[in-house]
PDB file of C-alpha atoms in Angstrom:
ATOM      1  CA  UNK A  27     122.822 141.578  77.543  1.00 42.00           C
ATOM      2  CA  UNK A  28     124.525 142.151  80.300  1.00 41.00           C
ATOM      3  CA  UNK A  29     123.796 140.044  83.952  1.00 40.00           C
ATOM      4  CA  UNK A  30     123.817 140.987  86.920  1.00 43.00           C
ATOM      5  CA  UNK A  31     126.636 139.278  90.321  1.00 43.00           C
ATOM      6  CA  UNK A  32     123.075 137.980  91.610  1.00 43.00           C
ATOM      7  CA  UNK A  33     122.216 136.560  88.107  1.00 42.00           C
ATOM      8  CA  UNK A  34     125.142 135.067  87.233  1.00 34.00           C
ATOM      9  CA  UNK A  35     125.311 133.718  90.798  1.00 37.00           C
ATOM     10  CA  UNK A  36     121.556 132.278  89.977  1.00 37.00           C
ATOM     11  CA  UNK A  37     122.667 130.893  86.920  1.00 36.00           C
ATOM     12  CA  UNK A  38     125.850 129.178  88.722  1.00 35.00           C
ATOM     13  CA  UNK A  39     123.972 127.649  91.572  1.00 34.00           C
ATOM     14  CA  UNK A  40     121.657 125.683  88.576  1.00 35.00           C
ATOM     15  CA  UNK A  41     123.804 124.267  86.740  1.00 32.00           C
ATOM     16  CA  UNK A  42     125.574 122.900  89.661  1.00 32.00           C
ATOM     17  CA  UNK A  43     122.109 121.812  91.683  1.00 35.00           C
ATOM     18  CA  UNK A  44     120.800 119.490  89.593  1.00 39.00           C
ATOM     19  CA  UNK A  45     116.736 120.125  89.375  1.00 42.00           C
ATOM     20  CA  UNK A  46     114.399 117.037  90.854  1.00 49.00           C
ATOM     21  CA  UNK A  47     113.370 114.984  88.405  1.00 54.00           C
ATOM     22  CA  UNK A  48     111.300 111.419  88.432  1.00 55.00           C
ATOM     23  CA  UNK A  49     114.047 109.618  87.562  1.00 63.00           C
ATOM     24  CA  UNK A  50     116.278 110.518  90.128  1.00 85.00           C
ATOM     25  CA  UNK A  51     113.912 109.548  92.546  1.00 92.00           C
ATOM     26  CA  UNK A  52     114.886 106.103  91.454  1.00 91.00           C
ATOM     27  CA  UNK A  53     118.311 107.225  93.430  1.00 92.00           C
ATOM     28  CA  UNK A  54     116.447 107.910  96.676  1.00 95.00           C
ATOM     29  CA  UNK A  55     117.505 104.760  98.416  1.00 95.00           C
ATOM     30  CA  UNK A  56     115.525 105.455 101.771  1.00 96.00           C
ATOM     31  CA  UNK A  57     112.235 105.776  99.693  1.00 95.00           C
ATOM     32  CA  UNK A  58     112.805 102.848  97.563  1.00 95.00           C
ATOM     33  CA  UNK A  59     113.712 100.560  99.780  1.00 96.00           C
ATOM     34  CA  UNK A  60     109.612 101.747 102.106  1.00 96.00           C
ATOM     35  CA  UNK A  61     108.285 101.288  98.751  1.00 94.00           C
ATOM     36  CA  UNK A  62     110.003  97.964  98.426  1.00 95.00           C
ATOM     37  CA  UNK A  63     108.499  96.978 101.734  1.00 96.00           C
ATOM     38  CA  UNK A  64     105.251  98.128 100.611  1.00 95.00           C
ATOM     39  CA  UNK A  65     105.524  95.983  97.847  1.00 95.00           C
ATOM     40  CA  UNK A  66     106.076  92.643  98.902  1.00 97.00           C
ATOM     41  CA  UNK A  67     103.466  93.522 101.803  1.00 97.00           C
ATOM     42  CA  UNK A  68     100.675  94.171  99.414  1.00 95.00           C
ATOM     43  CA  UNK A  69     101.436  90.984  97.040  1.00 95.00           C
ATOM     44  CA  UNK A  70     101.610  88.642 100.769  1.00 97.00           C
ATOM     45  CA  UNK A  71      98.542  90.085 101.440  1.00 96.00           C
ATOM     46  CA  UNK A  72      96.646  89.861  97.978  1.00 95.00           C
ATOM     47  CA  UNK A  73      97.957  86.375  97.533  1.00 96.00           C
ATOM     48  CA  UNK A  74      97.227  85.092 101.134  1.00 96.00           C
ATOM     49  CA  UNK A  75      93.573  85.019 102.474  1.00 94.00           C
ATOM     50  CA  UNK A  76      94.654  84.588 106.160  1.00 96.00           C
ATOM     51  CA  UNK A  77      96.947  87.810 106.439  1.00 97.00           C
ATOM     52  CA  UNK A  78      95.262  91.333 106.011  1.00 96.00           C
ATOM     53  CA  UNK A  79      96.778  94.311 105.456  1.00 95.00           C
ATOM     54  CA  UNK A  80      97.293  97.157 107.511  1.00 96.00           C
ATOM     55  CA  UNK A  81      95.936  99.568 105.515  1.00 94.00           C
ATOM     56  CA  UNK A  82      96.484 102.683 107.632  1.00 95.00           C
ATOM     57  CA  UNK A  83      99.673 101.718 108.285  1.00 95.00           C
ATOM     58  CA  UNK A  84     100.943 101.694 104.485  1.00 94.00           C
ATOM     59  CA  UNK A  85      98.525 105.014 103.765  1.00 94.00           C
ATOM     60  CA  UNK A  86     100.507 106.432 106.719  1.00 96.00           C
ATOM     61  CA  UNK A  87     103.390 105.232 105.225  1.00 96.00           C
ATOM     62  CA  UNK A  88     103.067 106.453 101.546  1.00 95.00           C
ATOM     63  CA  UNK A  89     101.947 109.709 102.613  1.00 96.00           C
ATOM     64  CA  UNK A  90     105.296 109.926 105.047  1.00 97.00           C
ATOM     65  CA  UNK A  91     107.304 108.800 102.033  1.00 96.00           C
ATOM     66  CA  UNK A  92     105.655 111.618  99.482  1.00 96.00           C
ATOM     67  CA  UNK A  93     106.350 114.443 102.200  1.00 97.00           C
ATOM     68  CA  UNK A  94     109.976 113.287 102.315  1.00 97.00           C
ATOM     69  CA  UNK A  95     110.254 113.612  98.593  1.00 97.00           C
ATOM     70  CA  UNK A  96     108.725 116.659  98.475  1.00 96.00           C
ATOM     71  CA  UNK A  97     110.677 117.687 101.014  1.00 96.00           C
ATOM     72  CA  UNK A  98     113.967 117.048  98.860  1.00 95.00           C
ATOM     73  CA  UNK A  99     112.943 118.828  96.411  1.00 95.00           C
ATOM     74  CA  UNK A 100     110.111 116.787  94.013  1.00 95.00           C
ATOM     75  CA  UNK A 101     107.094 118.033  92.586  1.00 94.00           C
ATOM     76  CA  UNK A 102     104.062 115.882  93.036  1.00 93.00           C
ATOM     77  CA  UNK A 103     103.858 115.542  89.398  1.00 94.00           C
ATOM     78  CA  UNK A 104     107.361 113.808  89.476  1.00 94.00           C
ATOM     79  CA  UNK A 105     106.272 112.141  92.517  1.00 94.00           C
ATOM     80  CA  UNK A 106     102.746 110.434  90.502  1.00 93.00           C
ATOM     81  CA  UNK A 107     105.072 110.022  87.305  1.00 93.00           C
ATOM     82  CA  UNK A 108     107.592 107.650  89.311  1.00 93.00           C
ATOM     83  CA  UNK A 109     105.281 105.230  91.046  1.00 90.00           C
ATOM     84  CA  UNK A 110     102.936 105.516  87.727  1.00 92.00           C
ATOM     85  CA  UNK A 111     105.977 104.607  85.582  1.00 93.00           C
ATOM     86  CA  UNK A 112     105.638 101.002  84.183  1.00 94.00           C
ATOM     87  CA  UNK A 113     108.544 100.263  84.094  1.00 93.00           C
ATOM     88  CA  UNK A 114     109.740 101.264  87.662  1.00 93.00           C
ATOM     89  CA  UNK A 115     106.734  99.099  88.170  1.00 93.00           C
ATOM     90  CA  UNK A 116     108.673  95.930  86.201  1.00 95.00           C
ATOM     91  CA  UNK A 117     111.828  96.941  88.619  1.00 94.00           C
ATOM     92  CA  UNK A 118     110.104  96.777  91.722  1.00 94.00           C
ATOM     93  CA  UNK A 119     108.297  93.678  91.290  1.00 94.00           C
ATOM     94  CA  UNK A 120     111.309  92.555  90.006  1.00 96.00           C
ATOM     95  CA  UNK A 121     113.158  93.247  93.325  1.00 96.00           C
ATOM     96  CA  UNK A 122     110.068  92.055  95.536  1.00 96.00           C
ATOM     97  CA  UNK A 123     109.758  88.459  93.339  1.00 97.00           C
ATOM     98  CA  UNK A 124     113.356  87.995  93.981  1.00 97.00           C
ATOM     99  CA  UNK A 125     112.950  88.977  97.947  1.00 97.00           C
ATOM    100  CA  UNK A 126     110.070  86.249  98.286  1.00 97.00           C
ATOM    101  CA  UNK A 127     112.062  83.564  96.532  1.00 97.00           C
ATOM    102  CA  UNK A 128     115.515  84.606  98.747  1.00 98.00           C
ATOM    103  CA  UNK A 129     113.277  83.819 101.600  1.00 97.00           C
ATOM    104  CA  UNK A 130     111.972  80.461 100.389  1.00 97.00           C
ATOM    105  CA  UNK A 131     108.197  81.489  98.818  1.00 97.00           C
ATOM    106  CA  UNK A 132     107.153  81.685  95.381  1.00 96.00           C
ATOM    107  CA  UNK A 133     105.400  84.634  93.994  1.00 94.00           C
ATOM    108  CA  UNK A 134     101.665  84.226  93.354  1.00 91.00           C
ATOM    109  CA  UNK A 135     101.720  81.029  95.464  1.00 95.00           C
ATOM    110  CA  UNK A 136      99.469  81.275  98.624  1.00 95.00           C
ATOM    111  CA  UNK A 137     100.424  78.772 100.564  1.00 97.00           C
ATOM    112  CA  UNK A 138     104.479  79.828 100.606  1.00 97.00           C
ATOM    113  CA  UNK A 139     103.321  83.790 100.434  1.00 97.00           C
ATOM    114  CA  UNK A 140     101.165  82.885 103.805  1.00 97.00           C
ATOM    115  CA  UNK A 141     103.826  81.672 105.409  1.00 98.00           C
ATOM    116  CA  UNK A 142     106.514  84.428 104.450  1.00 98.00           C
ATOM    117  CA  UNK A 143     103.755  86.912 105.780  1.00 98.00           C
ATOM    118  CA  UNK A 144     103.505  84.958 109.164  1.00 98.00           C
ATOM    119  CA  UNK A 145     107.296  85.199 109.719  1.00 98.00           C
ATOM    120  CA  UNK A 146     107.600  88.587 108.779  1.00 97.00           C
ATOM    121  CA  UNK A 147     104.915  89.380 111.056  1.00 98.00           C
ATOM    122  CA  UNK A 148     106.672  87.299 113.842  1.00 97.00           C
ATOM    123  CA  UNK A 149     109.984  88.995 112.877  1.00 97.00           C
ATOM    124  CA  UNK A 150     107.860  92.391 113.268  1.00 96.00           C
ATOM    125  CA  UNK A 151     109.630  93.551 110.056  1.00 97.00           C
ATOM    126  CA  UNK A 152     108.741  96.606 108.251  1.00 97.00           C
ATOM    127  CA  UNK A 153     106.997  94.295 106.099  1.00 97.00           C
ATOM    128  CA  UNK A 154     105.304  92.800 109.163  1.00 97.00           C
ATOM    129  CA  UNK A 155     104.299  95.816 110.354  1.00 97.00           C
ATOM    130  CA  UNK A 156     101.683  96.273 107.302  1.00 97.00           C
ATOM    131  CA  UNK A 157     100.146  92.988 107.827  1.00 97.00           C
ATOM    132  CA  UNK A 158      98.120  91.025 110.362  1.00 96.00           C
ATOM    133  CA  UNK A 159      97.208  87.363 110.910  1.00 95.00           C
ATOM    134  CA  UNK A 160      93.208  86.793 110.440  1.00 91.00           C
TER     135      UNK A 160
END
């Protein structure tokens, strides 16, 4: 079987492009660190009944951050696979728990949460920016 310049030029090009795949979104730092945000915003607010979220803000937000992905080159399959993946999950709320202790709260705690969400709203954080004060 013989191949073609434009073939073997095909051929070249994949080997050295490596093809998206759900776990090398777990590289994208940009997208991990909005999820991140996301993250501790959504256990503030579920933990803390005087801070609501800003739901159109983090819809807004998640659908910004799965046209950048798809932009670099991932499927939405590989997109739904990552932030389905349980064990990304365990990372990430691994990585938020440890944010919301750095900054003095405890995770699942309302009181402490309630106050974390009031300063990052004050700070007008990313974080902030996805919740109000009821």
């Amino acid at each position: 079987m013989r191949m073609t310049g434009a073939g073997l030029a095909a051929l070249a090009l994949g080997a050295l492009v490596p093809a998206a795949s759900a776990a090398s979104l777990s590289k994208e730092a940009d997208i991990n660190k909005a999820l991140f945000e996301i993250s501790v915003a959504d256990e503030i607010r579920k933990n803390c009944d005087s801070i609501g979220a800003r739901i159109f803000a983090a819809l807004g937000r998640m659908n910004a951050l799965k046209n950048e992905a798809q932009s670099r080159g991932y499927s939405e399959a590989e997109i739904e696979a990552y932030v389905s993946d349980k064990e990304e999950k365990r990372k990430m709320r691994a990585r938020a728990d440890a944010y919301i202790r750095a900054q003095g709260a405890a995770p699942n705690d309302g009181p402490s949460l309630c106050a974390l969400g009031r300063d990052e709203i004050a700070k007008q954080s990313r974080i902030g920016s996805l919740l109000y004060a009821r």
